[in-house]
Amino acid sequence: MKKPEILLDKDFVISKTDERLFGSFIEHLGRAVYGGIYEPGHPAADEKGFRADVINLVKELNVPIVRYPGGNFVSGYNWEDGVGPKELRPRKLELAWRTIETNQVGTDDFVDWCRKAGTEPMLAVNLGTRGPDEARNLVEYCNHKSGSFYSDMRIKNGYKDPHGIKVWCLGNEMDGPWQIGGKTAEEYGRIATETAKVMKWVDPSIELVACGSSGSGMATFPHWETTVLEHTYDYVDYISLHTYYGNRDDDTPNYLARTLDMDSFIKRVVAACDYVKAKKRGKKNINLSFDEWNVWYHSNEQDRKMEPWTIAPPQLEDIYNFEDAVLVGLMLITLLKNSDRVKIACLAQLVNVIAPIMTENGGAAWRQTIFYPFMHASNYGRGIVLNPVIKSEKYDSKDFTDVPYLDAAVILSEDGNELTIFAVNRSMDDSMQVDCELRCFPGFVLKEALTLANDDKKAVNDKSNPDRVVPVKLEQIEHKDSKITVRLPKMSWNVIRLGLDKNK
Ligand code: AHR
């Protein structure tokens, strides 16, 4: 049996987490909006058509910020189509996903939904077919108090108070040839700068995210980042990263090693940001917004057969299995370990489209396997991220060398009273006995320990059996003096929560 060790010290601090690390994303795509968050006539729908059962699951995930309305969709979107009386809103051909967009949900409606779901909107502006003018008008519509054309339009539409949108994305994946109005780094750098400038002139309190590469495999990465930031450095606060993984060749050890790629992607983007800062003799750091990350591959084949020009077809409906949940757990660990520079991250997406939450039209909502690691990290992963010293055996896989069998992130709550260890055992064959040295944490006792494990790595939850893969209590924990010893099942996601016992 493998016997890795973890040493914790409360002075080994990576960073305090920004709660927006646990954000998500809703795009006008497939059944994310229509039939997902919005389904008038559904038994659980409220007076505005929002499904309360979906909102309850979003609340379980404790999502602090949701990016909207795209994604690829935003690059052809006219925001004006989605505000005002619903009966006057146009139906349009949506070119990114080849559907019909009814515009029955738009900016104001989404803000309403966010308020009900207890989350903040993060809006993207269209830099594909549009530019600075429409973007500054949208900021005026959302954030200006009153007494101007667009702020008064919002008031006329029933929203007296400004929406107060803080974080804005300057377009989406503008480096991608698939993007409506895709651009070279120079072209995008220029339009992003001019757009950022006028958006901040309308509301200087907003924060802006420039588009980074749509993936580390793009031929233009990381030259794209340095060129874009050389233009935009003075005006933007973050640069975006996007990553999706899949296990297409059914090589699980290699699949579970993919977070080494994610980690190196983050570090290379940080290097690009710091290079531009140095070149400009700048003072501020550009931080990272990892605003699309997840597993995405199960639905690719099905989507290729999709009939175009229908309303809200089931697109990108990946049904996630157990090994996907373990990878999502590893991705969360990677984000936490890089939380000194990754300040925003969005699990892409939230409902029905590559999502932790699924709905049946007219029927129930249910939790996918990936729901659980995200829920654990979002609820227990906020605070001070510590840098654990991990001694673990390693393996080599098809694309990676020195992959540690054990990966872990450790979070101390801000009040110093709770310590959470997220740990993944990557081994497909063996459970492992982990010794964790807690000498800096006298008086801490075990509060709860959970594991997500399964003998069938391809086990899924689905509408007929939504609770096949769920977390259970982690047994076999010993706590003696300053050492806690835990037996992690083979290939598993684990959460160990300790708390200060005030009587000790
Ligand atoms: O999340 C699905 C799609 O993935 C988004 O629309 C796009 O930005 C990315 O390529």
mmCIF file of N, CA and C in Angstrom, residues 376-445:
data_model
loop_
_atom_site.group_PDB
_atom_site.id
_atom_site.type_symbol
_atom_site.label_atom_id
_atom_site.label_comp_id
_atom_site.label_asym_id
_atom_site.label_seq_id
_atom_site.Cartn_x
_atom_site.Cartn_y
_atom_site.Cartn_z
ATOM 1 N N HIS A 376 -18.216 20.695 -2.382
ATOM 2 C CA HIS A 376 -17.305 20.646 -1.227
ATOM 3 C C HIS A 376 -16.309 21.800 -1.265
ATOM 4 N N ALA A 377 -15.700 22.003 -2.434
ATOM 5 C CA ALA A 377 -14.663 23.044 -2.524
ATOM 6 C C ALA A 377 -15.273 24.423 -2.296
ATOM 7 N N SER A 378 -16.446 24.650 -2.868
ATOM 8 C CA SER A 378 -17.061 25.968 -2.745
ATOM 9 C C SER A 378 -17.495 26.259 -1.307
ATOM 10 N N ASN A 379 -17.949 25.230 -0.614
ATOM 11 C CA ASN A 379 -18.435 25.451 0.758
ATOM 12 C C ASN A 379 -17.327 25.414 1.800
ATOM 13 N N TYR A 380 -16.298 24.608 1.567
ATOM 14 C CA TYR A 380 -15.258 24.471 2.606
ATOM 15 C C TYR A 380 -13.887 24.995 2.162
ATOM 16 N N GLY A 381 -13.805 25.497 0.917
ATOM 17 C CA GLY A 381 -12.491 25.866 0.375
ATOM 18 C C GLY A 381 -12.176 27.348 0.463
ATOM 19 N N ARG A 382 -12.935 28.084 1.254
ATOM 20 C CA ARG A 382 -12.682 29.532 1.333
ATOM 21 C C ARG A 382 -11.871 29.851 2.583
ATOM 22 N N GLY A 383 -10.877 30.694 2.438
ATOM 23 C CA GLY A 383 -10.048 31.053 3.587
ATOM 24 C C GLY A 383 -8.605 31.218 3.162
ATOM 25 N N ILE A 384 -7.709 30.738 3.999
ATOM 26 C CA ILE A 384 -6.275 30.864 3.710
ATOM 27 C C ILE A 384 -5.798 29.533 3.135
ATOM 28 N N VAL A 385 -5.291 29.587 1.897
ATOM 29 C CA VAL A 385 -4.799 28.349 1.287
ATOM 30 C C VAL A 385 -3.362 28.119 1.742
ATOM 31 N N LEU A 386 -3.132 26.961 2.353
ATOM 32 C CA LEU A 386 -1.783 26.626 2.819
ATOM 33 C C LEU A 386 -1.072 25.761 1.775
ATOM 34 N N ASN A 387 0.232 25.803 1.826
ATOM 35 C CA ASN A 387 1.022 25.021 0.873
ATOM 36 C C ASN A 387 1.500 23.748 1.578
ATOM 37 N N PRO A 388 0.820 22.631 1.361
ATOM 38 C CA PRO A 388 1.236 21.427 2.075
ATOM 39 C C PRO A 388 2.511 20.842 1.467
ATOM 40 N N VAL A 389 3.369 20.318 2.311
ATOM 41 C CA VAL A 389 4.532 19.589 1.788
ATOM 42 C C VAL A 389 4.074 18.142 1.644
ATOM 43 N N ILE A 390 4.020 17.661 0.396
ATOM 44 C CA ILE A 390 3.485 16.321 0.143
ATOM 45 C C ILE A 390 4.613 15.398 -0.303
ATOM 46 N N LYS A 391 4.732 14.272 0.396
ATOM 47 C CA LYS A 391 5.693 13.248 -0.059
ATOM 48 C C LYS A 391 4.869 12.103 -0.604
ATOM 49 N N SER A 392 4.932 11.903 -1.908
ATOM 50 C CA SER A 392 4.098 10.866 -2.513
ATOM 51 C C SER A 392 4.879 10.137 -3.586
ATOM 52 N N GLU A 393 4.599 8.845 -3.747
ATOM 53 C CA GLU A 393 5.154 8.140 -4.909
ATOM 54 C C GLU A 393 4.558 8.738 -6.171
ATOM 55 N N LYS A 394 5.271 8.552 -7.285
ATOM 56 C CA LYS A 394 4.832 9.154 -8.544
ATOM 57 C C LYS A 394 4.756 8.112 -9.636
ATOM 58 N N TYR A 395 4.029 8.442 -10.717
ATOM 59 C CA TYR A 395 3.978 7.534 -11.871
ATOM 60 C C TYR A 395 4.152 8.329 -13.162
ATOM 61 N N ASP A 396 4.462 7.614 -14.228
ATOM 62 C CA ASP A 396 4.516 8.232 -15.557
ATOM 63 C C ASP A 396 3.321 7.757 -16.358
ATOM 64 N N SER A 397 2.761 8.647 -17.166
ATOM 65 C CA SER A 397 1.653 8.244 -18.041
ATOM 66 C C SER A 397 2.013 8.633 -19.467
ATOM 67 N N LYS A 398 1.100 8.432 -20.400
ATOM 68 C CA LYS A 398 1.405 8.668 -21.821
ATOM 69 C C LYS A 398 1.984 10.073 -22.045
ATOM 70 N N ASP A 399 1.368 11.071 -21.472
ATOM 71 C CA ASP A 399 1.795 12.452 -21.742
ATOM 72 C C ASP A 399 2.515 13.136 -20.582
ATOM 73 N N PHE A 400 2.608 12.472 -19.440
ATOM 74 C CA PHE A 400 3.152 13.155 -18.260
ATOM 75 C C PHE A 400 4.156 12.270 -17.527
ATOM 76 N N THR A 401 5.129 12.960 -16.893
ATOM 77 C CA THR A 401 6.053 12.216 -16.024
ATOM 78 C C THR A 401 5.921 12.756 -14.607
ATOM 79 N N ASP A 402 6.289 11.915 -13.643
ATOM 80 C CA ASP A 402 6.295 12.335 -12.233
ATOM 81 C C ASP A 402 4.936 12.853 -11.767
ATOM 82 N N VAL A 403 3.923 12.060 -11.982
ATOM 83 C CA VAL A 403 2.577 12.436 -11.536
ATOM 84 C C VAL A 403 2.403 11.901 -10.116
ATOM 85 N N PRO A 404 2.217 12.774 -9.123
ATOM 86 C CA PRO A 404 2.072 12.251 -7.755
ATOM 87 C C PRO A 404 0.754 11.496 -7.585
ATOM 88 N N TYR A 405 0.825 10.342 -6.922
ATOM 89 C CA TYR A 405 -0.431 9.606 -6.675
ATOM 90 C C TYR A 405 -1.360 10.416 -5.771
ATOM 91 N N LEU A 406 -0.762 11.150 -4.842
ATOM 92 C CA LEU A 406 -1.587 11.955 -3.935
ATOM 93 C C LEU A 406 -1.485 13.425 -4.323
ATOM 94 N N ASP A 407 -2.634 14.074 -4.458
ATOM 95 C CA ASP A 407 -2.629 15.531 -4.607
ATOM 96 C C ASP A 407 -3.580 16.088 -3.557
ATOM 97 N N ALA A 408 -3.254 17.269 -3.045
ATOM 98 C CA ALA A 408 -4.074 17.813 -1.954
ATOM 99 C C ALA A 408 -3.985 19.328 -1.898
ATOM 100 N N ALA A 409 -5.058 19.937 -1.418
ATOM 101 C CA ALA A 409 -5.051 21.371 -1.097
ATOM 102 C C ALA A 409 -5.573 21.500 0.324
ATOM 103 N N VAL A 410 -5.050 22.488 1.039
ATOM 104 C CA VAL A 410 -5.416 22.631 2.455
ATOM 105 C C VAL A 410 -5.825 24.070 2.728
ATOM 106 N N ILE A 411 -6.962 24.229 3.394
ATOM 107 C CA ILE A 411 -7.499 25.572 3.639
ATOM 108 C C ILE A 411 -7.771 25.759 5.124
ATOM 109 N N LEU A 412 -7.239 26.872 5.648
ATOM 110 C CA LEU A 412 -7.511 27.249 7.034
ATOM 111 C C LEU A 412 -8.540 28.375 6.991
ATOM 112 N N SER A 413 -9.623 28.239 7.744
ATOM 113 C CA SER A 413 -10.651 29.300 7.713
ATOM 114 C C SER A 413 -10.037 30.595 8.250
ATOM 115 N N GLU A 414 -10.620 31.709 7.828
ATOM 116 C CA GLU A 414 -10.020 33.003 8.200
ATOM 117 C C GLU A 414 -9.941 33.208 9.698
ATOM 118 N N ASP A 415 -10.908 32.642 10.443
ATOM 119 C CA ASP A 415 -10.852 32.801 11.899
ATOM 120 C C ASP A 415 -9.875 31.807 12.538
ATOM 121 N N GLY A 416 -9.270 30.959 11.722
ATOM 122 C CA GLY A 416 -8.260 30.032 12.229
ATOM 123 C C GLY A 416 -8.835 28.829 12.962
ATOM 124 N N ASN A 417 -10.153 28.646 12.896
ATOM 125 C CA ASN A 417 -10.774 27.586 13.698
ATOM 126 C C ASN A 417 -11.082 26.304 12.922
ATOM 127 N N GLU A 418 -10.982 26.373 11.587
ATOM 128 C CA GLU A 418 -11.308 25.173 10.808
ATOM 129 C C GLU A 418 -10.230 24.902 9.775
ATOM 130 N N LEU A 419 -9.931 23.651 9.605
ATOM 131 C CA LEU A 419 -8.907 23.253 8.645
ATOM 132 C C LEU A 419 -9.530 22.190 7.741
ATOM 133 N N THR A 420 -9.447 22.400 6.428
ATOM 134 C CA THR A 420 -10.023 21.421 5.503
ATOM 135 C C THR A 420 -8.940 20.909 4.566
ATOM 136 N N ILE A 421 -8.910 19.597 4.413
ATOM 137 C CA ILE A 421 -7.958 18.982 3.473
ATOM 138 C C ILE A 421 -8.779 18.354 2.342
ATOM 139 N N PHE A 422 -8.524 18.805 1.122
ATOM 140 C CA PHE A 422 -9.093 18.134 -0.052
ATOM 141 C C PHE A 422 -7.987 17.238 -0.598
ATOM 142 N N ALA A 423 -8.265 15.958 -0.759
ATOM 143 C CA ALA A 423 -7.201 15.041 -1.189
ATOM 144 C C ALA A 423 -7.723 14.074 -2.246
ATOM 145 N N VAL A 424 -6.920 13.873 -3.290
ATOM 146 C CA VAL A 424 -7.270 12.892 -4.331
ATOM 147 C C VAL A 424 -6.217 11.796 -4.344
ATOM 148 N N ASN A 425 -6.692 10.559 -4.322
ATOM 149 C CA ASN A 425 -5.830 9.411 -4.575
ATOM 150 C C ASN A 425 -5.974 9.066 -6.055
ATOM 151 N N ARG A 426 -4.887 9.260 -6.830
ATOM 152 C CA ARG A 426 -4.963 8.998 -8.276
ATOM 153 C C ARG A 426 -4.789 7.514 -8.612
ATOM 154 N N SER A 427 -4.371 6.726 -7.652
ATOM 155 C CA SER A 427 -4.090 5.329 -7.972
ATOM 156 C C SER A 427 -5.379 4.572 -8.296
ATOM 157 N N MET A 428 -5.372 3.865 -9.433
ATOM 158 C CA MET A 428 -6.564 3.095 -9.811
ATOM 159 C C MET A 428 -6.617 1.753 -9.110
ATOM 160 N N ASP A 429 -5.477 1.339 -8.522
ATOM 161 C CA ASP A 429 -5.410 -0.020 -7.967
ATOM 162 C C ASP A 429 -5.385 -0.088 -6.454
ATOM 163 N N ASP A 430 -4.801 0.940 -5.814
ATOM 164 C CA ASP A 430 -4.556 0.808 -4.374
ATOM 165 C C ASP A 430 -5.164 1.933 -3.561
ATOM 166 N N SER A 431 -5.671 1.559 -2.414
ATOM 167 C CA SER A 431 -5.975 2.597 -1.437
ATOM 168 C C SER A 431 -4.632 3.086 -0.880
ATOM 169 N N MET A 432 -4.634 4.217 -0.199
ATOM 170 C CA MET A 432 -3.371 4.699 0.377
ATOM 171 C C MET A 432 -3.576 5.135 1.816
ATOM 172 N N GLN A 433 -2.524 4.990 2.574
ATOM 173 C CA GLN A 433 -2.584 5.429 3.971
ATOM 174 C C GLN A 433 -1.791 6.734 4.073
ATOM 175 N N VAL A 434 -2.502 7.820 4.366
ATOM 176 C CA VAL A 434 -1.852 9.126 4.397
ATOM 177 C C VAL A 434 -1.627 9.536 5.847
ATOM 178 N N ASP A 435 -0.379 9.865 6.153
ATOM 179 C CA ASP A 435 -0.060 10.426 7.473
ATOM 180 C C ASP A 435 0.023 11.937 7.331
ATOM 181 N N CYS A 436 -0.772 12.624 8.125
ATOM 182 C CA CYS A 436 -0.788 14.078 8.020
ATOM 183 C C CYS A 436 -0.316 14.681 9.343
ATOM 184 N N GLU A 437 0.778 15.445 9.262
ATOM 185 C CA GLU A 437 1.392 16.018 10.465
ATOM 186 C C GLU A 437 0.758 17.380 10.747
ATOM 187 N N LEU A 438 0.149 17.485 11.928
ATOM 188 C CA LEU A 438 -0.608 18.693 12.267
ATOM 189 C C LEU A 438 0.022 19.445 13.441
ATOM 190 N N ARG A 439 1.352 19.437 13.513
ATOM 191 C CA ARG A 439 1.970 19.951 14.750
ATOM 192 C C ARG A 439 1.669 21.427 15.003
ATOM 193 N N CYS A 440 1.285 22.167 13.948
ATOM 194 C CA CYS A 440 0.959 23.590 14.150
ATOM 195 C C CYS A 440 -0.486 23.779 14.563
ATOM 196 N N PHE A 441 -1.214 22.703 14.699
ATOM 197 C CA PHE A 441 -2.643 22.839 14.963
ATOM 198 C C PHE A 441 -3.066 22.083 16.221
ATOM 199 N N PRO A 442 -2.494 22.443 17.354
ATOM 200 C CA PRO A 442 -2.886 21.758 18.586
ATOM 201 C C PRO A 442 -4.351 22.035 18.875
ATOM 202 N N GLY A 443 -5.047 21.069 19.412
ATOM 203 C CA GLY A 443 -6.448 21.273 19.783
ATOM 204 C C GLY A 443 -7.424 21.056 18.630
ATOM 205 N N PHE A 444 -6.911 20.714 17.438
ATOM 206 C CA PHE A 444 -7.820 20.452 16.322
ATOM 207 C C PHE A 444 -8.288 19.000 16.381
ATOM 208 N N VAL A 445 -9.610 18.821 16.193
ATOM 209 C CA VAL A 445 -10.174 17.461 16.191
ATOM 210 C C VAL A 445 -10.954 17.234 14.902
#
